[in-house]
Amino acid sequence: MVSYFPSRYNFLTKYNNNLLLYNSLSGKIICLQNAPISDLKFLEDDKKINLGQKSSLVKTLHKYRFIYSNEDEEREQVSAIYKNCIESKELFLEILPTEQCNFRCSYCYESYCSKGMDQTSIHNLIEFVEEKISGCTALRIAWFGGEPMLELNTIEILSEKFIAICKREKIPYYASMTTNGYFLQLDKWERLKKCRIFDYQISVDGLANVHNNQRFLANGEGTWEMIINNLKSFRDQINSSIFSLMIRINITKPIYDDRLNTLKYFQKEFSKDKRFHFFFHLAEDWGNANDANVKEKFCGTEEFYTVIEQAAKLGLKMPVFKFFLTPGSRVCFAAKKNSYVITPEGAIRKCSLRLNDENNKIGNVNIKEELKLNPYQKKYCSNKKVVCAECKKLPICFGAVCPSYSGDVSDTCGYDVSDVERLIQALYISDSNLIEKLEYGENFR
């Protein structure tokens, strides 16, 4: 028998006859089939336990950091992962080629004030990447807006240069796009493929009657039919398997009230295509929702979990929530050393939500001067982190959640990971392939 120390970051939950184990430091979820929870309850204690060293289950638990043979080892790993996350060698840019948008979504926080990038900003952004890429292990671009597809020509020019830089530096290039999907007609996909933009987030807020009341054109007309037709055309006529389309549904009371019909529709139309997966989010006041009628339609955490549980039972794949349970996934990118937001005017920011906040302004690609120190970093080192130190979810965010939030720190962790046990149950029901399954029956004590 050998003495082991249970991890401080273990979660256990029972589903039918299976025991689901999750560790937030490794991000690993294991399903022990036909296992009584009483046999593994020690994993949530802070006392060392004697276990059989040769047991295959013990080896698995040790491999995935559920148990440690050295009490100090876990603290060292937490520190190392935190440092690697905050000081990541990947260069991450969220680029807004425009702040203009053809939509006027009811809950949108944007001001639509800035137009597209001029040639000077494009040239200087390329030089900025040339300067920052030295020593980086990858370049990761997230195209955002406004609506980025309004400036596809700019995206093509910049993508060609970024890809060439990465080829020269012999490092990977990744690109994703958040788009409303209105302009994703068939003729666009080959152009986007050349830009190596393979991952997309597209919001479709339920069925037509609800979506068109939440996500409408600037002239007030509905958008649901155009987006759905674009997605169906992609589904039926684009054979490439390299694309990944995440359909995001921003939950409001009308969507919640009609959730079964909504989920069954998306199951029928898109769930059989492995390129489609789903992301559910609560519609919230992100800074510009002044209409009281809009706010009255917002939902809460219980409605959120009810929706994802019903989606799971219908087989809708939601791998994004598995990602949310991996170490560092919830760290605000403003906390990261090599992470920047670039506005259409070439302004350099750390946060994409509060573009006009003076604390968020650190430089401009058009002005050759040293960037200001990360204005949010001091807040990441505040007393809030002391509260986070004892949290079992610490490795997910390391306390580095949105620094501009002024409320209680427990509210900043995210409602979607507020009930980890319920979340991993939904993931198991939705797609058990995401979770390693082991037969339980060996006497490992």
Coordinates of C-alpha atoms in Angstrom, one line a residue:
M1 CA 0.0 0.0 0.0
V2 CA 1.2 3.5 -0.8
S3 CA 0.1 6.8 0.7
Y4 CA -1.6 9.3 -1.7
F5 CA -2.9 12.8 -1.2
P6 CA -6.3 13.6 -2.9
S7 CA -6.3 16.7 -5.2
R8 CA -7.9 19.8 -3.9
Y9 CA -9.7 20.1 -7.3
N10 CA -11.7 17.0 -7.5
F11 CA -15.5 16.8 -8.2
L12 CA -17.6 13.7 -7.9
T13 CA -21.2 13.2 -9.1
K14 CA -23.4 10.2 -9.7
Y15 CA -25.4 9.6 -12.9
N16 CA -27.5 6.5 -13.0
N17 CA -25.1 3.7 -12.1
N18 CA -22.1 5.6 -13.2
L19 CA -19.7 7.8 -11.1
L20 CA -18.4 10.8 -12.9
L21 CA -15.0 12.2 -11.7
Y22 CA -13.7 15.6 -12.8
N23 CA -10.4 17.3 -11.9
S24 CA -10.1 21.0 -12.7
L25 CA -6.3 21.0 -12.7
S26 CA -6.0 18.3 -15.4
G27 CA -9.4 19.0 -17.0
K28 CA -10.0 15.3 -17.2
I29 CA -13.4 13.7 -16.8
I30 CA -13.7 10.0 -16.1
C31 CA -16.7 7.8 -16.0
L32 CA -16.5 4.8 -13.6
Q33 CA -19.2 2.4 -14.6
N34 CA -21.2 0.7 -11.8
A35 CA -19.1 2.4 -9.1
P36 CA -20.5 3.3 -5.7
I37 CA -19.8 6.9 -4.8
S38 CA -18.9 5.8 -1.2
D39 CA -15.8 4.0 -2.5
L40 CA -14.3 7.2 -4.0
K41 CA -15.6 9.7 -1.5
F42 CA -12.1 10.1 -0.1
L43 CA -11.2 12.0 -3.3
E44 CA -13.1 15.0 -1.9
D45 CA -11.4 14.8 1.5
D46 CA -8.1 16.5 2.5
K47 CA -6.6 13.4 4.2
K48 CA -4.0 11.2 2.8
I49 CA -5.2 7.7 1.9
N50 CA -3.4 4.3 1.5
L51 CA -4.1 2.7 -1.9
G52 CA -2.8 -0.3 -3.8
Q53 CA 0.1 0.9 -6.0
K54 CA -0.4 -1.7 -8.8
S55 CA -4.1 -1.1 -9.2
S56 CA -4.9 0.1 -12.8
L57 CA -7.5 2.5 -11.3
V58 CA -5.0 4.0 -8.9
K59 CA -2.6 4.5 -11.8
T60 CA -5.3 6.3 -13.8
L61 CA -6.2 8.5 -10.9
H62 CA -2.6 9.4 -10.4
K63 CA -2.0 10.0 -14.1
Y64 CA -4.9 12.5 -14.3
R65 CA -4.0 14.3 -11.0
F66 CA -6.9 13.1 -8.9
I67 CA -4.3 11.9 -6.4
Y68 CA -0.7 12.8 -5.7
S69 CA 2.1 10.9 -4.0
N70 CA 3.8 14.2 -3.0
E71 CA 1.8 16.9 -1.2
D72 CA 3.8 19.7 -2.7
E73 CA 3.6 18.5 -6.3
E74 CA 0.1 19.9 -6.9
R75 CA 1.0 23.4 -5.7
E76 CA 4.0 23.4 -8.1
Q77 CA 1.8 22.3 -11.0
V78 CA -0.8 25.0 -10.3
S79 CA 1.9 27.7 -10.3
A80 CA 3.4 26.3 -13.5
I81 CA 0.1 26.2 -15.4
Y82 CA -0.8 29.7 -14.2
K83 CA 2.5 31.1 -15.4
N84 CA 2.2 29.3 -18.8
C85 CA -1.3 30.6 -19.2
I86 CA -0.7 34.3 -18.3
E87 CA 2.7 34.4 -20.0
S88 CA 1.6 32.3 -23.0
K89 CA 4.0 32.4 -25.9
E90 CA 1.1 32.4 -28.4
L91 CA 0.4 35.8 -29.9
F92 CA -3.4 36.3 -29.7
L93 CA -5.1 39.1 -31.6
E94 CA -8.8 39.8 -31.6
I95 CA -9.2 42.0 -34.7
L96 CA -12.2 44.3 -35.3
P97 CA -11.9 45.1 -39.1
T98 CA -15.0 47.2 -38.5
E99 CA -17.4 48.2 -35.8
Q100 CA -20.2 48.7 -38.3
C101 CA -22.9 46.0 -38.4
N102 CA -25.9 45.2 -40.6
F103 CA -27.8 44.0 -37.5
R104 CA -29.2 45.9 -34.5
C105 CA -29.6 43.1 -32.0
S106 CA -31.8 44.0 -29.0
Y107 CA -29.1 43.2 -26.4
C108 CA -26.0 44.4 -28.3
Y109 CA -23.5 46.5 -26.4
E110 CA -21.7 48.0 -29.5
S111 CA -21.9 51.6 -30.7
Y112 CA -21.3 51.0 -34.5
C113 CA -19.3 54.1 -34.6
S114 CA -16.1 53.1 -36.4
K115 CA -15.9 52.1 -40.1
G116 CA -13.3 49.9 -41.7
M117 CA -9.5 49.9 -41.5
D118 CA -7.7 52.2 -43.8
Q119 CA -4.5 51.2 -45.7
T120 CA -2.3 52.9 -43.1
S121 CA -3.8 50.8 -40.2
I122 CA -3.6 47.6 -42.3
H123 CA 0.1 48.2 -43.1
N124 CA 1.0 49.1 -39.5
L125 CA -0.9 46.2 -38.1
I126 CA 1.2 43.9 -40.2
E127 CA 4.3 45.6 -38.9
F128 CA 3.0 45.2 -35.4
V129 CA 2.7 41.4 -35.9
E130 CA 6.1 41.3 -37.4
E131 CA 7.5 43.0 -34.3
K132 CA 5.6 40.9 -31.8
I133 CA 5.9 37.5 -33.4
S134 CA 9.6 37.0 -32.4
G135 CA 9.8 34.2 -29.9
C136 CA 6.1 33.3 -30.2
T137 CA 5.0 29.7 -30.6
A138 CA 1.9 30.4 -32.7
L139 CA -0.3 33.2 -34.0
R140 CA -4.0 33.0 -33.2
I141 CA -6.4 35.5 -34.8
A142 CA -10.1 36.0 -33.8
W143 CA -12.0 38.1 -36.3
F144 CA -14.7 40.1 -34.5
G145 CA -16.7 43.3 -35.0
G146 CA -19.2 44.8 -35.6
E147 CA -19.8 42.3 -38.4
P148 CA -16.4 41.2 -39.8
M149 CA -17.8 39.9 -43.1
L150 CA -18.5 43.5 -44.0
E151 CA -14.8 43.9 -44.5
L152 CA -13.9 40.5 -46.1
N153 CA -11.4 42.2 -48.4
T154 CA -9.5 43.6 -45.4
I155 CA -9.6 40.1 -43.8
E156 CA -8.1 38.6 -47.0
I157 CA -5.3 41.1 -47.2
L158 CA -4.3 40.7 -43.5
S159 CA -4.7 36.9 -43.6
E160 CA -2.4 36.5 -46.5
K161 CA 0.3 38.5 -44.7
F162 CA -0.2 36.7 -41.4
I163 CA 0.0 33.2 -43.0
A164 CA 3.2 34.2 -44.8
I165 CA 4.7 35.5 -41.6
C166 CA 3.9 32.2 -39.8
K167 CA 5.3 30.1 -42.7
R168 CA 8.5 32.1 -42.5
E169 CA 8.7 31.7 -38.7
K170 CA 7.7 28.0 -38.9
I171 CA 4.9 28.4 -36.4
P172 CA 1.2 27.4 -36.5
Y173 CA -1.5 29.9 -37.6
Y174 CA -5.0 29.7 -36.3
A175 CA -8.0 31.8 -37.2
S176 CA -11.6 31.9 -36.1
M177 CA -14.6 34.3 -36.7
T178 CA -17.6 35.4 -34.8
T179 CA -20.2 36.4 -37.4
N180 CA -23.9 36.9 -37.6
G181 CA -24.0 34.5 -40.6
Y182 CA -26.0 36.8 -42.8
F183 CA -23.3 37.0 -45.5
L184 CA -22.1 33.4 -45.4
Q185 CA -23.3 32.5 -48.9
L186 CA -21.7 29.7 -50.8
D187 CA -19.3 31.9 -52.8
K188 CA -17.7 33.1 -49.6
W189 CA -16.5 29.8 -48.2
E190 CA -13.6 29.3 -50.7
R191 CA -12.4 32.8 -49.9
L192 CA -12.6 32.1 -46.2
K193 CA -10.8 28.8 -46.6
K194 CA -7.9 30.6 -48.3
C195 CA -7.8 32.8 -45.2
R196 CA -7.6 29.6 -43.1
I197 CA -10.6 30.6 -41.0
F198 CA -12.0 27.3 -40.1
D199 CA -13.9 27.9 -36.8
Y200 CA -17.0 30.0 -36.6
Q201 CA -19.5 31.1 -34.0
I202 CA -22.9 32.1 -35.4
S203 CA -25.8 33.2 -33.3
V204 CA -29.3 31.9 -34.1
D205 CA -31.6 32.8 -31.3
G206 CA -34.2 30.1 -31.5
L207 CA -36.9 29.8 -34.2
A208 CA -37.9 32.6 -36.6
N209 CA -40.5 34.3 -34.4
V210 CA -38.2 34.8 -31.5
H211 CA -34.9 35.3 -33.4
N212 CA -36.4 38.0 -35.6
N213 CA -37.4 39.9 -32.4
Q214 CA -33.9 39.7 -31.0
R215 CA -31.6 39.7 -34.0
F216 CA -32.9 42.0 -36.8
L217 CA -31.4 44.1 -39.5
A218 CA -30.7 47.8 -39.1
N219 CA -33.9 48.5 -41.0
G220 CA -35.9 46.3 -38.6
E221 CA -36.3 43.3 -41.0
G222 CA -35.9 39.8 -39.8
T223 CA -32.7 37.7 -40.4
W224 CA -33.6 34.2 -39.4
E225 CA -34.5 32.8 -42.9
M226 CA -31.3 34.2 -44.5
I227 CA -29.0 32.7 -41.8
I228 CA -30.7 29.3 -41.7
N229 CA -30.6 29.1 -45.5
N230 CA -26.9 29.9 -45.5
L231 CA -26.3 27.2 -42.9
K232 CA -28.3 24.6 -44.8
S233 CA -26.5 25.5 -48.0
F234 CA -23.2 24.9 -46.2
R235 CA -24.5 21.7 -44.8
D236 CA -25.6 20.3 -48.1
Q237 CA -23.1 21.7 -50.6
I238 CA -19.8 22.2 -48.8
N239 CA -18.1 18.9 -48.3
S240 CA -14.9 20.1 -46.5
S241 CA -14.5 18.6 -43.0
I242 CA -12.0 21.2 -41.9
F243 CA -14.8 23.8 -41.0
S244 CA -16.4 23.9 -37.5
L245 CA -19.6 25.8 -37.0
M246 CA -20.8 26.6 -33.5
I247 CA -24.4 27.7 -33.3
R248 CA -24.9 30.0 -30.4
I249 CA -28.3 30.5 -28.9
N250 CA -28.7 33.4 -26.5
I251 CA -31.4 32.3 -24.1
T252 CA -34.2 34.6 -23.2
K253 CA -37.6 33.9 -21.7
P254 CA -39.3 33.4 -25.2
I255 CA -36.6 30.9 -26.1
Y256 CA -36.9 29.2 -22.8
D257 CA -40.7 28.9 -23.0
D258 CA -40.4 27.3 -26.5
R259 CA -37.2 25.4 -25.8
L260 CA -38.4 21.9 -26.7
N261 CA -39.5 23.0 -30.2
T262 CA -36.4 25.0 -30.7
L263 CA -34.0 22.2 -29.7
K264 CA -35.8 19.6 -31.7
Y265 CA -35.5 21.9 -34.8
F266 CA -31.8 22.2 -34.4
Q267 CA -31.5 18.5 -33.7
K268 CA -33.3 17.7 -36.9
E269 CA -31.5 20.1 -39.2
F270 CA -27.9 20.2 -37.9
S271 CA -27.0 17.6 -35.2
K272 CA -26.3 14.8 -37.7
D273 CA -23.5 16.9 -39.3
K274 CA -20.4 16.6 -37.2
R275 CA -19.2 20.0 -38.2
F276 CA -22.0 21.6 -36.3
H277 CA -22.0 22.0 -32.5
F278 CA -23.9 24.1 -30.0
F279 CA -23.3 26.8 -27.4
F280 CA -26.0 28.1 -25.1
H281 CA -25.6 31.4 -23.4
L282 CA -27.8 33.7 -21.4
A283 CA -28.7 37.0 -23.1
E284 CA -27.4 39.7 -20.7
D285 CA -26.9 43.4 -20.4
W286 CA -23.4 43.7 -21.9
G287 CA -23.4 47.4 -21.5
N288 CA -25.9 48.9 -23.8
A289 CA -29.3 47.3 -23.0
N290 CA -31.3 50.3 -22.0
D291 CA -34.7 49.0 -23.0
A292 CA -36.5 47.7 -19.9
N293 CA -38.6 45.4 -22.1
V294 CA -35.4 43.7 -23.3
K295 CA -34.1 43.2 -19.7
E296 CA -37.4 41.8 -18.6
K297 CA -36.9 38.9 -21.0
F298 CA -33.5 37.8 -19.5
C299 CA -33.3 34.4 -17.8
G300 CA -31.2 33.0 -14.9
T301 CA -28.9 30.1 -14.1
E302 CA -31.7 27.6 -13.5
E303 CA -33.2 28.2 -17.0
F304 CA -29.7 27.9 -18.5
Y305 CA -29.0 24.5 -17.0
T306 CA -32.5 23.3 -17.9
V307 CA -31.9 24.1 -21.5
I308 CA -28.5 22.4 -21.8
E309 CA -29.8 19.3 -20.0
Q310 CA -32.7 19.0 -22.5
A311 CA -30.2 19.7 -25.4
A312 CA -28.0 16.9 -24.1
K313 CA -30.9 14.5 -24.0
L314 CA -31.6 15.3 -27.7
G315 CA -28.0 14.6 -28.5
L316 CA -26.9 18.1 -29.4
K317 CA -23.1 18.2 -29.1
M318 CA -21.7 20.9 -26.8
P319 CA -17.9 20.5 -26.7
V320 CA -17.4 24.1 -25.8
F321 CA -18.5 23.3 -22.3
K322 CA -15.9 20.6 -22.1
F323 CA -13.3 23.3 -23.1
F324 CA -14.6 25.6 -20.3
L325 CA -13.6 22.9 -17.8
T326 CA -9.9 22.8 -19.0
P327 CA -7.2 24.7 -17.0
G328 CA -7.0 28.4 -17.9
S329 CA -10.0 28.3 -20.2
R330 CA -11.8 31.0 -18.2
V331 CA -8.8 33.3 -17.8
C332 CA -9.8 36.7 -19.3
F333 CA -7.6 37.2 -22.3
A334 CA -7.0 40.7 -21.0
A335 CA -4.9 39.1 -18.3
K336 CA -2.5 37.5 -20.8
K337 CA 0.7 39.1 -21.7
N338 CA 0.6 38.5 -25.5
S339 CA -3.1 39.1 -26.0
Y340 CA -4.4 42.2 -27.7
V341 CA -7.6 43.7 -29.2
I342 CA -7.1 45.8 -32.4
T343 CA -9.8 48.3 -33.4
P344 CA -10.5 49.5 -36.9
E345 CA -8.5 52.7 -36.2
G346 CA -5.5 50.6 -35.1
A347 CA -6.0 51.2 -31.4
I348 CA -4.6 48.5 -29.2
R349 CA -6.7 47.4 -26.3
K350 CA -6.8 44.6 -23.7
C351 CA -10.6 44.2 -23.5
S352 CA -13.0 44.0 -26.4
L353 CA -16.1 45.0 -24.3
R354 CA -14.9 48.3 -22.9
L355 CA -13.2 49.8 -25.9
N356 CA -13.6 53.4 -24.8
D357 CA -12.5 52.9 -21.2
E358 CA -9.3 55.0 -20.6
N359 CA -7.9 52.1 -18.5
N360 CA -8.2 49.9 -21.6
K361 CA -6.1 52.0 -23.9
I362 CA -2.5 50.8 -24.2
G363 CA -1.3 52.0 -27.6
N364 CA -1.9 52.3 -31.3
V365 CA -0.3 50.4 -34.2
N366 CA -0.1 53.7 -36.1
I367 CA 2.0 55.3 -33.3
K368 CA 5.5 54.0 -32.8
E369 CA 5.8 54.0 -29.0
E370 CA 6.0 51.6 -26.2
L371 CA 2.8 50.0 -25.1
K372 CA 1.5 50.9 -21.7
L373 CA 1.6 48.2 -19.0
N374 CA -1.5 46.0 -18.9
P375 CA -3.9 48.4 -17.0
Y376 CA -5.9 45.4 -15.6
Q377 CA -3.0 43.5 -14.2
K378 CA -3.1 45.1 -10.8
K379 CA -6.7 44.0 -10.4
Y380 CA -5.8 40.4 -11.1
C381 CA -3.5 40.6 -8.1
S382 CA -6.1 42.1 -5.8
N383 CA -7.6 40.6 -2.6
K384 CA -10.2 38.8 -4.8
K385 CA -7.5 36.3 -5.6
V386 CA -7.2 35.4 -1.9
V387 CA -10.9 34.3 -2.0
C388 CA -10.2 32.3 -5.2
A389 CA -7.2 30.5 -3.6
E390 CA -9.5 28.0 -1.8
C391 CA -11.9 27.4 -4.7
K392 CA -12.0 24.0 -6.3
K393 CA -12.4 25.7 -9.7
L394 CA -9.2 27.8 -9.3
P395 CA -7.3 26.1 -12.2
I396 CA -10.1 27.0 -14.6
C397 CA -9.6 30.8 -14.2
F398 CA -6.9 31.4 -11.5
G399 CA -9.0 34.2 -10.3
A400 CA -8.2 36.2 -13.5
V401 CA -11.8 36.8 -14.5
C402 CA -13.1 40.1 -15.8
P403 CA -11.1 42.7 -13.9
S404 CA -13.6 45.5 -14.5
Y405 CA -16.3 43.7 -12.6
S406 CA -17.0 45.3 -9.3
G407 CA -19.3 42.8 -7.6
D408 CA -18.6 39.7 -5.5
V409 CA -15.9 37.6 -6.9
S410 CA -18.1 34.5 -6.8
D411 CA -20.4 36.0 -9.4
T412 CA -17.6 36.5 -11.9
C413 CA -16.7 32.8 -12.4
G414 CA -19.5 32.3 -14.8
Y415 CA -22.9 30.8 -14.4
D416 CA -22.1 28.1 -16.9
V417 CA -19.5 26.6 -14.6
S418 CA -21.4 27.5 -11.4
D419 CA -22.7 23.9 -11.0
V420 CA -19.8 21.7 -12.2
E421 CA -21.6 18.4 -11.3
R422 CA -24.6 19.3 -13.3
L423 CA -22.5 20.4 -16.2
I424 CA -20.4 17.2 -16.5
Q425 CA -23.6 15.2 -16.3
A426 CA -25.0 17.1 -19.3
L427 CA -21.7 16.6 -21.2
Y428 CA -21.8 12.8 -20.5
I429 CA -25.4 12.6 -21.7
S430 CA -24.7 14.8 -24.8
D431 CA -21.5 13.1 -26.0
S432 CA -20.1 10.3 -23.8
N433 CA -17.1 10.1 -26.3
L434 CA -15.8 13.3 -24.6
I435 CA -15.4 11.2 -21.4
E436 CA -13.1 8.3 -20.7
K437 CA -15.0 5.3 -19.5
L438 CA -13.6 2.7 -17.1
E439 CA -15.1 -0.5 -15.7
Y440 CA -15.2 -0.5 -12.0
G441 CA -14.9 -3.7 -10.0
E442 CA -11.3 -3.9 -8.9
N443 CA -10.5 -3.8 -5.2
F444 CA -7.9 -1.0 -5.2
R445 CA -8.0 -0.2 -1.5

